[in-house]
mmCIF file of C-alpha atoms in Angstrom:
data_model
loop_
_atom_site.group_PDB
_atom_site.id
_atom_site.type_symbol
_atom_site.label_atom_id
_atom_site.label_comp_id
_atom_site.label_asym_id
_atom_site.label_seq_id
_atom_site.Cartn_x
_atom_site.Cartn_y
_atom_site.Cartn_z
ATOM 1 C CA MET R 38 -0.211 16.484 -14.217
ATOM 2 C CA ASN R 39 -3.644 16.610 -12.565
ATOM 3 C CA ARG R 40 -4.874 12.989 -12.787
ATOM 4 C CA VAL R 41 -6.043 13.067 -9.133
ATOM 5 C CA LYS R 42 -6.499 16.841 -8.835
ATOM 6 C CA ASP R 43 -7.869 17.845 -5.411
ATOM 7 C CA LYS R 44 -8.538 14.256 -4.312
ATOM 8 C CA VAL R 45 -7.878 13.602 -0.629
ATOM 9 C CA ALA R 46 -5.686 10.557 -0.068
ATOM 10 C CA ILE R 47 -4.240 8.581 2.851
ATOM 11 C CA VAL R 48 -1.187 6.358 2.374
ATOM 12 C CA THR R 49 -0.019 3.971 5.086
ATOM 13 C CA GLY R 50 3.572 2.848 5.502
ATOM 14 C CA ALA R 51 4.454 5.981 3.637
ATOM 15 C CA ALA R 52 7.614 7.206 5.315
ATOM 16 C CA GLN R 53 9.998 5.515 2.895
ATOM 17 C CA GLY R 54 10.303 2.989 0.070
ATOM 18 C CA ILE R 55 7.135 2.142 -1.936
ATOM 19 C CA GLY R 56 4.807 4.072 0.329
ATOM 20 C CA GLN R 57 6.920 7.191 0.012
ATOM 21 C CA ALA R 58 6.893 6.893 -3.790
ATOM 22 C CA ILE R 59 3.143 6.414 -3.851
ATOM 23 C CA SER R 60 2.686 9.553 -1.766
ATOM 24 C CA GLN R 61 4.969 11.560 -4.039
ATOM 25 C CA VAL R 62 3.275 10.445 -7.233
ATOM 26 C CA LEU R 63 -0.215 11.188 -5.898
ATOM 27 C CA ALA R 64 0.890 14.646 -4.688
ATOM 28 C CA GLU R 65 2.549 15.404 -8.050
ATOM 29 C CA GLU R 66 -0.720 14.641 -9.753
ATOM 30 C CA GLY R 67 -2.740 17.010 -7.610
ATOM 31 C CA ALA R 68 -3.863 15.094 -4.542
ATOM 32 C CA TRP R 69 -3.557 16.175 -0.919
ATOM 33 C CA VAL R 70 -1.854 13.303 0.893
ATOM 34 C CA LEU R 71 -1.762 12.242 4.531
ATOM 35 C CA VAL R 72 1.511 10.427 4.993
ATOM 36 C CA THR R 73 1.120 7.855 7.765
ATOM 37 C CA ASP R 74 3.720 5.572 9.333
ATOM 38 C CA VAL R 75 4.666 4.083 12.683
ATOM 39 C CA ASN R 76 7.820 6.179 12.354
ATOM 40 C CA GLY R 77 6.372 9.642 12.850
ATOM 41 C CA GLU R 78 9.639 11.481 12.327
ATOM 42 C CA LEU R 79 10.308 9.912 8.940
ATOM 43 C CA ALA R 80 6.653 10.391 7.962
ATOM 44 C CA GLU R 81 6.966 14.122 8.605
ATOM 45 C CA LYS R 82 10.233 14.221 6.674
ATOM 46 C CA THR R 83 8.471 12.701 3.624
ATOM 47 C CA ALA R 84 5.532 15.087 3.984
ATOM 48 C CA ALA R 85 7.875 18.075 4.250
ATOM 49 C CA GLU R 86 9.729 17.008 1.126
ATOM 50 C CA ILE R 87 6.423 16.766 -0.743
ATOM 51 C CA ARG R 88 5.400 20.240 0.447
ATOM 52 C CA GLN R 89 8.701 21.699 -0.589
ATOM 53 C CA ASN R 90 9.000 20.018 -3.959
ATOM 54 C CA VAL R 91 5.772 18.738 -5.447
ATOM 55 C CA GLY R 92 2.527 19.405 -3.632
ATOM 56 C CA ARG R 93 0.405 19.157 -0.533
ATOM 57 C CA ALA R 94 0.897 16.711 2.360
ATOM 58 C CA GLU R 95 0.733 16.336 6.078
ATOM 59 C CA SER R 96 1.885 13.488 8.298
ATOM 60 C CA CYS R 97 0.476 11.455 11.104
ATOM 61 C CA ARG R 98 2.107 8.773 13.251
ATOM 62 C CA VAL R 99 -0.086 5.622 13.206
ATOM 63 C CA ASP R 100 0.463 2.197 14.668
ATOM 64 C CA LEU R 101 -1.715 0.132 12.357
ATOM 65 C CA GLY R 102 -2.279 -2.519 14.980
ATOM 66 C CA SER R 103 -4.401 0.026 16.800
ATOM 67 C CA ARG R 104 -7.912 0.552 15.501
ATOM 68 C CA ALA R 105 -8.169 3.739 17.562
ATOM 69 C CA GLN R 106 -5.094 5.256 15.889
ATOM 70 C CA ALA R 107 -6.406 4.441 12.414
ATOM 71 C CA GLU R 108 -9.725 6.091 13.302
ATOM 72 C CA ARG R 109 -7.918 9.164 14.676
ATOM 73 C CA ALA R 110 -6.053 9.575 11.407
ATOM 74 C CA ALA R 111 -9.156 9.159 9.285
ATOM 75 C CA ASN R 112 -11.069 11.654 11.477
ATOM 76 C CA LEU R 113 -8.223 14.153 11.100
ATOM 77 C CA VAL R 114 -8.748 14.073 7.350
ATOM 78 C CA VAL R 115 -12.556 14.149 7.465
ATOM 79 C CA ASN R 116 -12.483 17.088 9.862
ATOM 80 C CA LYS R 117 -10.150 18.989 7.537
ATOM 81 C CA PHE R 118 -11.772 18.215 4.167
ATOM 82 C CA GLY R 119 -15.140 16.572 4.860
ATOM 83 C CA ARG R 120 -14.217 13.510 2.784
ATOM 84 C CA ILE R 121 -11.655 10.863 1.939
ATOM 85 C CA ASP R 122 -11.307 9.937 -1.718
ATOM 86 C CA VAL R 123 -8.366 7.489 -1.705
ATOM 87 C CA LEU R 124 -6.911 5.070 0.790
ATOM 88 C CA CYS R 125 -3.750 3.176 -0.064
ATOM 89 C CA ASN R 126 -3.172 0.364 2.434
ATOM 90 C CA ASN R 127 0.534 -0.038 1.780
ATOM 91 C CA ALA R 128 2.025 -0.755 5.234
ATOM 92 C CA SER R 129 3.507 -4.175 5.817
ATOM 93 C CA TYR R 130 5.493 -5.845 8.509
ATOM 94 C CA ILE R 131 9.034 -6.514 7.303
ATOM 95 C CA GLY R 132 11.235 -8.980 9.165
ATOM 96 C CA GLN R 133 13.145 -12.203 8.819
ATOM 97 C CA TRP R 134 11.071 -14.910 7.095
ATOM 98 C CA HIS R 135 11.070 -18.646 7.639
ATOM 99 C CA ASP R 136 9.261 -21.815 6.622
ATOM 100 C CA VAL R 137 6.465 -23.465 8.614
ATOM 101 C CA LEU R 138 8.797 -25.250 11.012
ATOM 102 C CA ASN R 139 10.935 -22.259 11.785
ATOM 103 C CA ALA R 140 8.520 -19.298 11.591
ATOM 104 C CA THR R 141 8.475 -17.411 14.919
ATOM 105 C CA GLU R 142 5.527 -16.084 16.847
ATOM 106 C CA GLU R 143 6.974 -12.596 16.374
ATOM 107 C CA GLU R 144 6.925 -12.722 12.592
ATOM 108 C CA TRP R 145 3.410 -14.270 12.540
ATOM 109 C CA GLN R 146 2.052 -11.577 14.906
ATOM 110 C CA GLY R 147 3.772 -8.813 13.039
ATOM 111 C CA CYS R 148 2.278 -9.940 9.738
ATOM 112 C CA LEU R 149 -1.145 -10.491 11.155
ATOM 113 C CA GLN R 150 -1.410 -7.273 13.206
ATOM 114 C CA THR R 151 0.348 -4.799 10.905
ATOM 115 C CA THR R 152 -0.274 -6.137 7.442
ATOM 116 C CA LEU R 153 -3.660 -7.795 7.727
ATOM 117 C CA MET R 154 -5.392 -6.151 10.670
ATOM 118 C CA GLY R 155 -3.800 -2.810 9.800
ATOM 119 C CA THR R 156 -5.563 -3.003 6.447
ATOM 120 C CA GLN R 157 -8.824 -3.926 8.175
ATOM 121 C CA ASN R 158 -8.465 -1.108 10.700
ATOM 122 C CA PHE R 159 -7.816 1.616 8.209
ATOM 123 C CA THR R 160 -10.361 0.397 5.651
ATOM 124 C CA ARG R 161 -13.008 0.286 8.372
ATOM 125 C CA ALA R 162 -12.009 3.793 9.440
ATOM 126 C CA VAL R 163 -12.471 5.394 5.981
ATOM 127 C CA LEU R 164 -15.603 3.532 4.816
ATOM 128 C CA PRO R 165 -18.201 5.693 6.619
ATOM 129 C CA SER R 166 -16.911 8.755 4.812
ATOM 130 C CA MET R 167 -16.749 7.025 1.450
ATOM 131 C CA ILE R 168 -20.226 5.537 1.849
ATOM 132 C CA ALA R 169 -21.648 8.969 2.716
ATOM 133 C CA GLN R 170 -20.047 10.581 -0.334
ATOM 134 C CA LYS R 171 -20.955 7.591 -2.573
ATOM 135 C CA SER R 172 -17.441 7.276 -3.909
ATOM 136 C CA GLY R 173 -13.960 6.121 -3.023
ATOM 137 C CA SER R 174 -10.950 4.130 -4.186
ATOM 138 C CA ILE R 175 -9.136 1.765 -1.840
ATOM 139 C CA ILE R 176 -5.848 0.307 -3.068
ATOM 140 C CA ILE R 177 -4.100 -2.487 -1.227
ATOM 141 C CA THR R 178 -0.432 -3.315 -1.706
ATOM 142 C CA SER R 179 -0.101 -7.107 -1.740
ATOM 143 C CA SER R 180 2.797 -8.887 -3.430
ATOM 144 C CA ILE R 181 3.561 -11.478 -6.064
ATOM 145 C CA GLN R 182 3.995 -13.716 -3.004
ATOM 146 C CA GLY R 183 0.279 -13.479 -2.535
ATOM 147 C CA MET R 184 -0.145 -14.921 -5.998
ATOM 148 C CA VAL R 185 2.645 -17.483 -6.523
ATOM 149 C CA ALA R 186 4.863 -19.549 -4.227
ATOM 150 C CA CYS R 187 8.158 -18.208 -3.005
ATOM 151 C CA PRO R 188 10.454 -20.034 -0.599
ATOM 152 C CA THR R 189 10.765 -19.705 3.218
ATOM 153 C CA SER R 190 8.232 -16.967 3.863
ATOM 154 C CA ILE R 191 5.141 -18.660 5.205
ATOM 155 C CA SER R 192 3.787 -15.801 7.316
ATOM 156 C CA TYR R 193 4.429 -13.094 4.714
ATOM 157 C CA THR R 194 2.984 -15.195 1.901
ATOM 158 C CA THR R 195 -0.094 -16.072 3.960
ATOM 159 C CA VAL R 196 -1.058 -12.481 4.777
ATOM 160 C CA LYS R 197 -0.286 -11.219 1.311
ATOM 161 C CA ALA R 198 -2.644 -13.826 -0.123
ATOM 162 C CA GLY R 199 -5.119 -12.828 2.573
ATOM 163 C CA LEU R 200 -5.030 -9.185 1.355
ATOM 164 C CA ILE R 201 -6.182 -10.271 -2.095
ATOM 165 C CA GLY R 202 -9.141 -12.088 -0.572
ATOM 166 C CA PHE R 203 -9.831 -9.063 1.615
ATOM 167 C CA ALA R 204 -9.902 -6.738 -1.368
ATOM 168 C CA ARG R 205 -12.231 -8.939 -3.415
ATOM 169 C CA SER R 206 -14.659 -9.361 -0.548
ATOM 170 C CA ALA R 207 -14.683 -5.624 0.207
ATOM 171 C CA ALA R 208 -15.136 -4.849 -3.511
ATOM 172 C CA CYS R 209 -18.171 -7.113 -3.556
ATOM 173 C CA ASP R 210 -19.688 -5.572 -0.422
ATOM 174 C CA TYR R 211 -19.168 -1.897 -1.175
ATOM 175 C CA GLY R 212 -19.466 -1.647 -4.999
ATOM 176 C CA LYS R 213 -23.087 -0.642 -4.442
ATOM 177 C CA HIS R 214 -21.759 2.506 -2.813
ATOM 178 C CA ASN R 215 -19.479 3.280 -5.773
ATOM 179 C CA ILE R 216 -16.430 2.332 -3.713
ATOM 180 C CA ARG R 217 -13.740 0.489 -5.650
ATOM 181 C CA VAL R 218 -11.232 -1.868 -3.997
ATOM 182 C CA ASN R 219 -8.197 -3.073 -5.941
ATOM 183 C CA VAL R 220 -4.794 -4.686 -5.352
ATOM 184 C CA VAL R 221 -1.351 -3.848 -6.610
ATOM 185 C CA SER R 222 1.072 -6.788 -6.356
ATOM 186 C CA PRO R 223 4.710 -5.689 -6.632
ATOM 187 C CA GLY R 224 7.413 -7.989 -7.777
ATOM 188 C CA PRO R 225 11.068 -7.376 -6.812
ATOM 189 C CA ILE R 226 11.401 -3.677 -6.116
ATOM 190 C CA LYS R 227 14.572 -1.762 -5.273
ATOM 191 C CA VAL R 228 14.101 -0.511 -1.703
ATOM 192 C CA GLY R 229 16.431 -0.024 1.275
ATOM 193 C CA TYR R 230 16.544 -3.663 2.324
ATOM 194 C CA SER R 231 16.900 -5.082 -1.224
ATOM 195 C CA PRO R 232 19.860 -7.345 -2.012
ATOM 196 C CA PRO R 233 22.561 -5.481 -4.008
ATOM 197 C CA PRO R 234 23.582 -6.425 -7.564
ATOM 198 C CA GLY R 235 25.835 -9.438 -7.433
ATOM 199 C CA HIS R 236 24.036 -11.033 -4.520
ATOM 200 C CA PRO R 237 22.467 -14.439 -5.292
ATOM 201 C CA ILE R 238 19.017 -13.243 -4.272
ATOM 202 C CA HIS R 239 19.295 -10.260 -6.600
ATOM 203 C CA ALA R 240 20.229 -12.627 -9.423
ATOM 204 C CA TYR R 241 17.242 -14.832 -8.568
ATOM 205 C CA GLN R 242 14.930 -11.808 -8.711
ATOM 206 C CA VAL R 243 16.238 -10.559 -12.005
ATOM 207 C CA ASN R 244 16.160 -13.980 -13.618
ATOM 208 C CA ASN R 245 12.515 -14.374 -12.717
ATOM 209 C CA THR R 246 11.358 -11.348 -14.691
ATOM 210 C CA PHE R 247 10.882 -11.037 -18.432
ATOM 211 C CA LEU R 248 12.420 -7.561 -18.325
ATOM 212 C CA GLY R 249 15.672 -8.721 -16.682
ATOM 213 C CA ARG R 250 15.656 -6.150 -13.885
ATOM 214 C CA VAL R 251 14.086 -5.218 -10.594
ATOM 215 C CA GLY R 252 11.488 -2.474 -10.431
ATOM 216 C CA LEU R 253 11.568 0.957 -8.863
ATOM 217 C CA PRO R 254 9.213 2.218 -6.131
ATOM 218 C CA ARG R 255 7.924 4.915 -8.473
ATOM 219 C CA GLU R 256 6.676 2.234 -10.833
ATOM 220 C CA ILE R 257 4.400 1.002 -8.081
ATOM 221 C CA GLY R 258 3.320 4.582 -7.481
ATOM 222 C CA GLN R 259 2.243 4.924 -11.080
ATOM 223 C CA ALA R 260 0.100 1.812 -10.852
ATOM 224 C CA VAL R 261 -1.522 3.105 -7.673
ATOM 225 C CA LEU R 262 -2.105 6.463 -9.398
ATOM 226 C CA PHE R 263 -4.127 4.729 -12.120
ATOM 227 C CA LEU R 264 -6.279 2.903 -9.602
ATOM 228 C CA ALA R 265 -6.737 6.063 -7.522
ATOM 229 C CA SER R 266 -7.784 8.093 -10.538
ATOM 230 C CA ASP R 267 -11.078 8.252 -12.386
ATOM 231 C CA GLU R 268 -9.358 6.544 -15.324
ATOM 232 C CA SER R 269 -10.028 3.241 -13.494
ATOM 233 C CA SER R 270 -13.682 4.059 -12.706
ATOM 234 C CA PHE R 271 -14.907 0.631 -13.929
ATOM 235 C CA VAL R 272 -12.112 -1.348 -12.277
ATOM 236 C CA THR R 273 -12.747 -3.074 -8.942
ATOM 237 C CA GLY R 274 -11.842 -6.381 -7.340
ATOM 238 C CA ALA R 275 -8.787 -6.495 -9.636
ATOM 239 C CA VAL R 276 -5.249 -7.631 -8.894
ATOM 240 C CA LEU R 277 -2.598 -5.746 -10.874
ATOM 241 C CA PRO R 278 0.862 -7.389 -10.845
ATOM 242 C CA VAL R 279 3.678 -4.869 -11.288
ATOM 243 C CA ASP R 280 6.393 -7.494 -11.484
ATOM 244 C CA GLY R 281 8.253 -7.430 -14.785
ATOM 245 C CA GLY R 282 6.380 -10.505 -15.870
ATOM 246 C CA TRP R 283 7.226 -12.741 -12.849
ATOM 247 C CA THR R 284 3.662 -14.098 -12.386
ATOM 248 C CA ALA R 285 3.244 -14.652 -16.127
ATOM 249 C CA MET R 286 6.064 -17.210 -16.255
#
C-alpha cells in the first residue's frame, strides 16, 4: 500500500469523478495530494474525505485558464515540501458537443482554455521544480476520442488528440531531466453525467468494449498510479488506453 510513499502530487479537476478517484488512489498508496478544481468547495470536500479516510491531502481552487493561478498552486506545494513529484493533468471542459457546422464558440473556447491551455499552464508551473530535482512524472488524461473517431464532438476530440501530441513533445524535451510524461486515455467511464443503463448511448458504449461494460473512475486511478510510481521508471511518451478494448477493435 505504499507504491507512491511520500511522493508529492497535484491532481487537476479533482473534486469529483475521475480526478477524485485518482486523488484517492494516490493518497491510499502513500502520496500527499493537492486536490485542485475550479469548484473550491467540492475540492475541499474531496480533500477532507481523503484526510478522514485514507491519507494526506489539501485543496486549492484553481481556474486552469489562468497561468497565474496554476503557478500559485505549484508554489504552494514547493513552499511546503520543496518539490513536486507528480502532476496529473486531469481537468477537462465538459459541455454539449457538436459537429463542425454546429460547434459553438463557447465549447471551442472551453476546450482550448481549460483542457489544452490548462495542461500547458500547470505543466509549465511544475517543470522548474522537477528540473531542479532531476525527476518527475506528469500524467495527462486524454480520451479514446483523442485516438479514434467518435461522432459529433469536434472540439472535444480535437483537444484530446492535442493532449497526446503535447505529452509526446514534452516527453521528448524533458526526458534528459529524468521527467516522464505519459497519457491515460479513458474509454466510457461511469461518472455523474454518464448515460444510465438502458439509454441508447450506454448501449453504444458497452457494445464497443470487449469486456461488455463501462469502466469505473477507480480503474483510471489505478492506471495513473502505475505511471506515477517508480514501477514505470522506463515509461515515457506512452499512451495507455483504459477502455475495455475499445481502441483495439
